[in-house]
């Protein structure tokens, strides 16, 4: 089956996006319960405050199974910038170009909404993701050691300006 990109909430997407993150990052860097809880809690808060037009979520779907996601939280776009969040692709779909397709949808949304700045937080060592961010106009603006995800990593903030 072909991967399609769907916009908006789909029943079960909170659990599936959380699962994708928990599985990938537990294997990659050993993140555990604190990380998974932060992802799930953040998604719940995002959907509780979701405003169509301002915010957006795009899901990579194959058949009926979510294989990836990206979201834009525009709730603080004027003060801090729009926040790119929950960008991930399943193990099965990495290398297919789905990450770039998801990023294209998110950036088109930001342009259409007139968001002057978009930012994301990640951590050092995710070179494939960093390459994709930079290809879409993001630049590293800040680094610091931090443990917000349950393990000490070198956190990085990337920004894209209109």
Coordinates of C-alpha atoms in Angstrom, one line a residue:
X1 CA 0.0 0.0 0.0
X2 CA 1.1 3.6 -0.6
X3 CA 1.7 6.1 2.1
X4 CA -0.7 9.0 2.1
X5 CA -0.6 12.2 4.2
X6 CA -3.8 13.0 6.0
X7 CA -4.4 16.3 7.9
X8 CA -6.1 16.4 11.2
X9 CA -7.0 14.2 14.1
X10 CA -7.6 10.5 13.6
X11 CA -9.0 8.3 16.4
X12 CA -6.0 6.6 18.0
X13 CA -3.4 9.0 16.7
X14 CA -2.4 10.2 20.2
X15 CA -1.6 6.6 21.2
X16 CA 0.1 5.7 18.0
X17 CA 2.3 8.9 17.8
X18 CA 3.3 8.3 21.4
X19 CA 4.1 4.6 20.6
X20 CA 6.3 5.6 17.6
X21 CA 8.2 8.1 19.8
X22 CA 8.6 5.7 22.8
X23 CA 9.7 2.8 20.7
X24 CA 12.2 4.7 18.6
X25 CA 13.8 6.8 21.4
X26 CA 14.0 4.0 23.9
X27 CA 16.0 1.9 21.4
X28 CA 18.1 4.9 20.2
X29 CA 19.1 6.6 23.5
X30 CA 17.3 4.7 26.3
X31 CA 14.5 7.2 27.0
X32 CA 11.8 5.6 29.1
X33 CA 8.7 6.5 31.1
X34 CA 9.4 10.2 31.6
X35 CA 9.8 10.7 27.9
X36 CA 6.8 8.7 26.9
X37 CA 4.6 10.5 29.5
X38 CA 5.9 13.9 28.2
X39 CA 5.0 13.0 24.6
X40 CA 1.5 11.6 25.6
X41 CA 0.8 14.6 27.9
X42 CA 1.9 17.1 25.3
X43 CA -0.3 15.6 22.6
X44 CA -3.3 15.6 24.9
X45 CA -2.8 19.2 25.8
X46 CA -2.2 20.1 22.1
X47 CA -5.5 18.5 21.0
X48 CA -7.4 20.0 23.9
X49 CA -6.4 23.5 22.7
X50 CA -6.4 22.7 19.0
X51 CA -7.6 25.5 16.7
X52 CA -8.1 24.6 13.0
X53 CA -6.1 27.0 10.8
X54 CA -3.8 28.1 13.6
X55 CA -2.6 24.6 14.4
X56 CA -2.0 21.6 12.2
X57 CA -1.2 17.9 12.4
X58 CA -0.3 15.7 9.4
X59 CA -0.2 11.9 9.6
X60 CA 1.6 9.5 7.3
X61 CA -0.9 6.7 6.8
X62 CA -0.5 3.3 5.1
X63 CA -3.8 1.5 4.9
X64 CA -5.3 2.2 8.3
X65 CA -2.0 2.4 10.2
X66 CA -0.3 5.7 11.2
X67 CA 3.3 5.5 10.2
X68 CA 4.5 9.0 11.0
X69 CA 3.5 12.5 12.1
X70 CA 4.3 16.1 12.3
X71 CA 2.5 18.9 14.1
X72 CA 2.5 22.7 14.2
X73 CA 1.4 24.4 17.4
X74 CA 0.6 28.0 16.5
X75 CA -0.8 29.0 20.0
X76 CA 2.3 31.1 20.8
X77 CA 3.3 32.0 17.2
X78 CA 3.3 35.8 17.8
X79 CA 5.3 35.7 21.0
X80 CA 7.7 32.8 20.5
X81 CA 7.1 31.4 17.0
X82 CA 5.1 28.4 15.9
X83 CA 6.3 25.1 17.5
X84 CA 7.1 22.2 15.2
X85 CA 6.4 19.0 17.3
X86 CA 6.1 15.2 17.1
X87 CA 7.9 14.7 13.9
X88 CA 8.6 11.0 13.4
X89 CA 8.4 8.2 10.9
X90 CA 8.1 4.5 11.6
X91 CA 11.0 2.2 11.1
X92 CA 9.3 0.7 8.0
X93 CA 8.9 4.1 6.3
X94 CA 12.3 5.8 7.0
X95 CA 14.1 6.5 3.8
X96 CA 11.0 6.6 1.7
X97 CA 10.8 10.4 1.6
X98 CA 7.8 10.6 3.9
X99 CA 9.6 12.8 6.4
X100 CA 10.2 15.4 3.7
X101 CA 6.6 15.2 2.6
X102 CA 5.4 15.7 6.2
X103 CA 7.8 18.6 6.6
X104 CA 6.6 20.2 3.3
X105 CA 3.0 20.1 4.6
X106 CA 3.9 21.7 7.9
X107 CA 6.0 24.4 6.3
X108 CA 3.3 25.2 3.7
X109 CA 0.9 25.6 6.6
X110 CA 3.3 28.0 8.4
X111 CA 3.7 30.1 5.3
X112 CA -0.1 30.2 4.7
X113 CA -0.6 31.3 8.3
X114 CA 2.0 34.0 8.0
X115 CA 4.1 32.6 10.9
X116 CA 7.3 34.6 10.9
X117 CA 9.3 32.1 13.0
X118 CA 9.0 28.4 13.5
X119 CA 11.1 26.5 16.1
X120 CA 11.7 23.0 17.3
X121 CA 13.7 21.3 20.1
X122 CA 15.7 18.2 19.5
X123 CA 19.0 16.8 20.6
X124 CA 22.4 16.3 19.2
X125 CA 23.1 13.1 17.2
X126 CA 20.0 12.9 15.1
X127 CA 21.9 13.7 11.8
X128 CA 19.2 12.5 9.4
X129 CA 16.6 14.7 11.0
X130 CA 19.0 17.7 11.3
X131 CA 19.8 17.4 7.6
X132 CA 16.0 17.5 6.8
X133 CA 15.5 20.5 9.2
X134 CA 18.4 22.4 7.5
X135 CA 17.1 21.6 4.0
X136 CA 13.8 23.2 5.0
X137 CA 15.5 26.4 6.2
X138 CA 16.0 25.7 9.9
X139 CA 19.3 26.8 11.6
X140 CA 20.7 25.8 15.0
X141 CA 20.4 28.8 17.3
X142 CA 21.0 27.3 20.8
X143 CA 22.5 24.3 22.6
X144 CA 22.5 23.3 26.2
X145 CA 22.8 20.1 28.3
X146 CA 19.4 19.1 29.6
X147 CA 17.4 16.2 30.9
X148 CA 13.8 17.2 30.1
X149 CA 13.3 13.9 28.3
X150 CA 14.5 11.8 31.2
X151 CA 18.2 11.4 30.3
X152 CA 21.0 13.9 29.9
X153 CA 21.5 15.0 26.3
X154 CA 22.7 18.0 24.4
X155 CA 19.4 19.7 23.6
X156 CA 19.3 21.8 20.5
X157 CA 16.9 24.6 19.3
X158 CA 16.5 25.1 15.6
X159 CA 14.6 28.1 14.1
X160 CA 13.3 29.0 10.7
X161 CA 12.5 32.6 9.9
X162 CA 10.2 33.9 7.1

